Amino acid sequence: MLQGKSVLITGAFGGIGKALALKFGENGAKVAMWDIFIDDEFNKKLTDKGIQFIASQVDITKKEDVQKSADEIIAQWGKIDILVNNAGITKDNLILRMTEEEWDKVMEINLKGAFICSRIIGKVMFPQKSGSIVNVASIIGQIGNIGQANYSASKGALISLTKTCAKEFARFGVRVNAVAPGYIITKMTEQLPEKIKTKMLEGIPLGRLGKPEDVSDLVVFLSSDKADYITGQVVRIDGGMVM
């Protein structure tokens, strides 16, 4: 489905990031992975599967770092067809207790990082007259959540950024969409007490947490030519939590 395409994934060595890298690679794409750390064991897994990839340590909040690393991809592959802004962090606290540092760090990575990457990679895509950007937002950016003012604000703003980029980039043939996952199985959710897991499941009509693969399947579809008439949309993956 993606033969001959090259994809850049930020936050590539987290749970969803790895699922994205595997899914894109299995569908024939060359995969560039950016993160603040590199997982050599996962890289070996990609190599064993015959997936062509580049793995780089990149601070997406530094435009010089992003530009340099983007240039390295272009030097090797000649183009970037798809950008997935997946990098994100949480630093949870109640508003009255939240520090400015906690607020700033989440906004810097979740929002500013996506802005910098979209601007720099967008400029790569424009002369190609084609491209797809998918932002990994969250349903929390649409409904809010106690203790996550910084995270919900960053993801809500990312959704707004998605819509504006979609309008500005359309004339260059570049589509921009967002996915909004609900509760997805990660190392963090696996460590939660059973009482909290049960409470979470009570709010999900389908009765289970999402898998990273649920997210990667949708992102790959939105990135492909099968979705070439879809732009500016936010698609929820939440088992029916929000209707």
Short mmCIF file of N, CA and C in Angstrom, two decimals, residues 122-209:
data_model
loop_
_atom_site.label_atom_id
_atom_site.label_comp_id
_atom_site.label_asym_id
_atom_site.label_seq_id
_atom_site.Cartn_x
_atom_site.Cartn_y
_atom_site.Cartn_z
N GLY A 122 6.81 20.34 5.99
CA GLY A 122 5.87 20.89 5.01
C GLY A 122 6.60 21.52 3.84
N LYS A 123 7.67 22.23 4.13
CA LYS A 123 8.46 22.87 3.07
C LYS A 123 9.11 21.83 2.15
N VAL A 124 9.38 20.65 2.70
CA VAL A 124 9.91 19.56 1.89
C VAL A 124 8.83 19.01 0.96
N MET A 125 7.61 18.92 1.49
CA MET A 125 6.51 18.33 0.73
C MET A 125 5.95 19.25 -0.35
N PHE A 126 5.97 20.55 -0.12
CA PHE A 126 5.32 21.49 -1.05
C PHE A 126 5.81 21.35 -2.49
N PRO A 127 7.13 21.31 -2.75
CA PRO A 127 7.57 21.16 -4.15
C PRO A 127 7.17 19.82 -4.75
N GLN A 128 6.95 18.81 -3.89
CA GLN A 128 6.53 17.49 -4.37
C GLN A 128 5.07 17.50 -4.82
N LYS A 129 4.32 18.55 -4.37
CA LYS A 129 2.88 18.65 -4.66
C LYS A 129 2.10 17.46 -4.11
N SER A 130 2.62 16.89 -3.05
CA SER A 130 1.92 15.77 -2.40
C SER A 130 2.51 15.57 -1.01
N GLY A 131 1.75 14.89 -0.17
CA GLY A 131 2.23 14.59 1.18
C GLY A 131 1.07 14.42 2.14
N SER A 132 1.36 13.79 3.25
CA SER A 132 0.35 13.59 4.29
C SER A 132 0.98 13.80 5.65
N ILE A 133 0.31 14.58 6.49
CA ILE A 133 0.73 14.78 7.87
C ILE A 133 -0.39 14.27 8.77
N VAL A 134 -0.04 13.42 9.73
CA VAL A 134 -1.02 12.94 10.71
C VAL A 134 -0.52 13.29 12.10
N ASN A 135 -1.32 14.02 12.84
CA ASN A 135 -0.98 14.40 14.20
C ASN A 135 -1.68 13.46 15.19
N VAL A 136 -0.93 12.93 16.13
CA VAL A 136 -1.51 12.06 17.15
C VAL A 136 -1.93 12.94 18.32
N ALA A 137 -3.23 13.22 18.38
CA ALA A 137 -3.79 14.05 19.45
C ALA A 137 -4.31 13.13 20.55
N SER A 138 -5.48 13.43 21.11
CA SER A 138 -6.06 12.62 22.18
C SER A 138 -7.50 13.07 22.39
N ILE A 139 -8.35 12.15 22.84
CA ILE A 139 -9.71 12.58 23.18
C ILE A 139 -9.69 13.56 24.35
N ILE A 140 -8.61 13.52 25.14
CA ILE A 140 -8.49 14.46 26.27
C ILE A 140 -8.41 15.89 25.75
N GLY A 141 -7.91 16.06 24.53
CA GLY A 141 -7.87 17.39 23.92
C GLY A 141 -9.24 17.88 23.52
N GLN A 142 -10.23 17.00 23.52
CA GLN A 142 -11.61 17.38 23.17
C GLN A 142 -12.53 17.46 24.37
N ILE A 143 -12.27 16.63 25.39
CA ILE A 143 -13.20 16.59 26.54
C ILE A 143 -12.57 17.06 27.84
N GLY A 144 -11.23 17.24 27.88
CA GLY A 144 -10.57 17.64 29.11
C GLY A 144 -10.46 16.48 30.09
N ASN A 145 -9.65 16.68 31.14
CA ASN A 145 -9.50 15.64 32.16
C ASN A 145 -8.89 16.25 33.41
N ILE A 146 -9.42 15.87 34.55
CA ILE A 146 -8.89 16.38 35.82
C ILE A 146 -7.42 15.99 35.96
N GLY A 147 -6.59 16.97 36.32
CA GLY A 147 -5.17 16.72 36.52
C GLY A 147 -4.34 16.79 35.26
N GLN A 148 -4.97 17.12 34.14
CA GLN A 148 -4.23 17.15 32.88
C GLN A 148 -4.47 18.44 32.10
N ALA A 149 -4.46 19.55 32.80
CA ALA A 149 -4.71 20.84 32.12
C ALA A 149 -3.68 21.09 31.03
N ASN A 150 -2.41 20.81 31.32
CA ASN A 150 -1.36 21.05 30.33
C ASN A 150 -1.50 20.10 29.14
N TYR A 151 -1.74 18.83 29.42
CA TYR A 151 -1.86 17.83 28.35
C TYR A 151 -3.10 18.09 27.50
N SER A 152 -4.24 18.34 28.14
CA SER A 152 -5.47 18.58 27.37
C SER A 152 -5.35 19.85 26.54
N ALA A 153 -4.72 20.88 27.09
CA ALA A 153 -4.52 22.12 26.34
C ALA A 153 -3.61 21.89 25.13
N SER A 154 -2.56 21.11 25.33
CA SER A 154 -1.62 20.86 24.23
C SER A 154 -2.28 20.06 23.11
N LYS A 155 -3.09 19.07 23.48
CA LYS A 155 -3.73 18.24 22.46
C LYS A 155 -4.90 18.97 21.80
N GLY A 156 -5.61 19.81 22.56
CA GLY A 156 -6.65 20.63 21.96
C GLY A 156 -6.07 21.60 20.95
N ALA A 157 -4.93 22.19 21.32
CA ALA A 157 -4.25 23.11 20.40
C ALA A 157 -3.71 22.37 19.18
N LEU A 158 -3.25 21.13 19.38
CA LEU A 158 -2.76 20.34 18.26
C LEU A 158 -3.88 20.06 17.25
N ILE A 159 -5.08 19.85 17.76
CA ILE A 159 -6.24 19.65 16.88
C ILE A 159 -6.51 20.92 16.07
N SER A 160 -6.43 22.08 16.72
CA SER A 160 -6.62 23.35 16.01
C SER A 160 -5.51 23.58 14.99
N LEU A 161 -4.27 23.23 15.36
CA LEU A 161 -3.16 23.35 14.43
C LEU A 161 -3.39 22.46 13.21
N THR A 162 -3.93 21.28 13.44
CA THR A 162 -4.24 20.35 12.35
C THR A 162 -5.16 21.00 11.32
N LYS A 163 -6.21 21.63 11.79
CA LYS A 163 -7.20 22.22 10.90
C LYS A 163 -6.62 23.41 10.12
N THR A 164 -5.82 24.23 10.79
CA THR A 164 -5.21 25.37 10.11
C THR A 164 -4.19 24.91 9.08
N CYS A 165 -3.36 23.94 9.45
CA CYS A 165 -2.39 23.40 8.49
C CYS A 165 -3.10 22.79 7.28
N ALA A 166 -4.21 22.10 7.53
CA ALA A 166 -4.97 21.49 6.43
C ALA A 166 -5.42 22.55 5.43
N LYS A 167 -5.87 23.69 5.94
CA LYS A 167 -6.33 24.77 5.06
C LYS A 167 -5.17 25.43 4.33
N GLU A 168 -4.05 25.62 5.01
CA GLU A 168 -2.91 26.30 4.39
C GLU A 168 -2.15 25.40 3.42
N PHE A 169 -2.09 24.09 3.73
CA PHE A 169 -1.26 23.19 2.94
C PHE A 169 -1.99 22.56 1.75
N ALA A 170 -3.33 22.65 1.73
CA ALA A 170 -4.11 21.96 0.70
C ALA A 170 -3.70 22.38 -0.72
N ARG A 171 -3.40 23.66 -0.92
CA ARG A 171 -3.06 24.12 -2.27
C ARG A 171 -1.75 23.53 -2.78
N PHE A 172 -0.97 22.94 -1.86
CA PHE A 172 0.27 22.28 -2.26
C PHE A 172 0.09 20.77 -2.39
N GLY A 173 -1.16 20.31 -2.26
CA GLY A 173 -1.43 18.88 -2.37
C GLY A 173 -1.10 18.08 -1.12
N VAL A 174 -0.93 18.79 0.00
CA VAL A 174 -0.58 18.12 1.26
C VAL A 174 -1.80 18.03 2.16
N ARG A 175 -2.13 16.83 2.59
CA ARG A 175 -3.27 16.61 3.49
C ARG A 175 -2.80 16.58 4.94
N VAL A 176 -3.63 17.08 5.85
CA VAL A 176 -3.29 17.10 7.28
C VAL A 176 -4.50 16.64 8.08
N ASN A 177 -4.32 15.59 8.85
CA ASN A 177 -5.39 15.05 9.69
C ASN A 177 -4.86 14.75 11.09
N ALA A 178 -5.76 14.45 11.99
CA ALA A 178 -5.38 14.06 13.35
C ALA A 178 -6.16 12.82 13.76
N VAL A 179 -5.55 12.03 14.62
CA VAL A 179 -6.26 10.94 15.28
C VAL A 179 -6.31 11.28 16.77
N ALA A 180 -7.39 10.88 17.41
CA ALA A 180 -7.58 11.18 18.83
C ALA A 180 -7.83 9.88 19.59
N PRO A 181 -6.76 9.23 20.04
CA PRO A 181 -6.94 7.98 20.78
C PRO A 181 -7.56 8.21 22.16
N GLY A 182 -8.27 7.18 22.62
CA GLY A 182 -8.74 7.16 24.00
C GLY A 182 -7.69 6.47 24.86
N TYR A 183 -8.12 5.58 25.73
CA TYR A 183 -7.18 4.86 26.59
C TYR A 183 -6.54 3.72 25.82
N ILE A 184 -5.22 3.81 25.64
CA ILE A 184 -4.47 2.82 24.87
C ILE A 184 -3.54 2.05 25.81
N ILE A 185 -3.41 0.76 25.59
CA ILE A 185 -2.53 -0.07 26.42
C ILE A 185 -1.07 0.37 26.23
N THR A 186 -0.45 0.78 27.32
CA THR A 186 0.96 1.15 27.33
C THR A 186 1.58 0.60 28.61
N LYS A 187 2.88 0.78 28.76
CA LYS A 187 3.53 0.35 30.00
C LYS A 187 2.90 1.05 31.20
N MET A 188 2.50 2.31 31.00
CA MET A 188 1.91 3.07 32.09
C MET A 188 0.55 2.50 32.50
N THR A 189 -0.31 2.20 31.52
CA THR A 189 -1.64 1.68 31.86
C THR A 189 -1.56 0.26 32.42
N GLU A 190 -0.56 -0.50 31.99
CA GLU A 190 -0.42 -1.87 32.50
C GLU A 190 -0.08 -1.88 33.99
N GLN A 191 0.52 -0.80 34.48
CA GLN A 191 0.93 -0.73 35.88
C GLN A 191 -0.15 -0.14 36.79
N LEU A 192 -1.27 0.28 36.22
CA LEU A 192 -2.33 0.86 37.03
C LEU A 192 -3.01 -0.21 37.89
N PRO A 193 -3.48 0.17 39.09
CA PRO A 193 -4.22 -0.77 39.93
C PRO A 193 -5.47 -1.26 39.21
N GLU A 194 -5.88 -2.49 39.51
CA GLU A 194 -7.05 -3.08 38.85
C GLU A 194 -8.31 -2.24 39.06
N LYS A 195 -8.41 -1.60 40.23
CA LYS A 195 -9.58 -0.77 40.53
C LYS A 195 -9.71 0.37 39.51
N ILE A 196 -8.58 0.98 39.18
CA ILE A 196 -8.59 2.09 38.22
C ILE A 196 -8.88 1.57 36.81
N LYS A 197 -8.30 0.42 36.46
CA LYS A 197 -8.56 -0.16 35.14
C LYS A 197 -10.04 -0.47 34.97
N THR A 198 -10.64 -1.01 36.03
CA THR A 198 -12.07 -1.34 35.98
C THR A 198 -12.90 -0.09 35.76
N LYS A 199 -12.52 0.99 36.45
CA LYS A 199 -13.24 2.26 36.31
C LYS A 199 -13.11 2.79 34.88
N MET A 200 -11.92 2.67 34.32
CA MET A 200 -11.70 3.12 32.94
C MET A 200 -12.59 2.35 31.97
N LEU A 201 -12.65 1.04 32.16
CA LEU A 201 -13.41 0.18 31.25
C LEU A 201 -14.90 0.45 31.32
N GLU A 202 -15.37 0.92 32.48
CA GLU A 202 -16.80 1.21 32.63
C GLU A 202 -17.26 2.31 31.67
N GLY A 203 -16.33 3.18 31.28
CA GLY A 203 -16.68 4.27 30.38
C GLY A 203 -16.46 3.96 28.91
N ILE A 204 -16.09 2.72 28.60
CA ILE A 204 -15.80 2.33 27.22
C ILE A 204 -16.83 1.30 26.76
N PRO A 205 -17.78 1.68 25.91
CA PRO A 205 -18.81 0.74 25.47
C PRO A 205 -18.29 -0.57 24.89
N LEU A 206 -17.16 -0.53 24.19
CA LEU A 206 -16.62 -1.77 23.61
C LEU A 206 -15.93 -2.65 24.65
N GLY A 207 -15.75 -2.13 25.86
CA GLY A 207 -15.31 -2.97 26.97
C GLY A 207 -13.85 -3.36 27.00
N ARG A 208 -13.00 -2.65 26.30
CA ARG A 208 -11.56 -2.94 26.35
C ARG A 208 -10.76 -1.68 26.10
N LEU A 209 -9.50 -1.71 26.53
CA LEU A 209 -8.59 -0.63 26.19
C LEU A 209 -8.13 -0.81 24.75
#
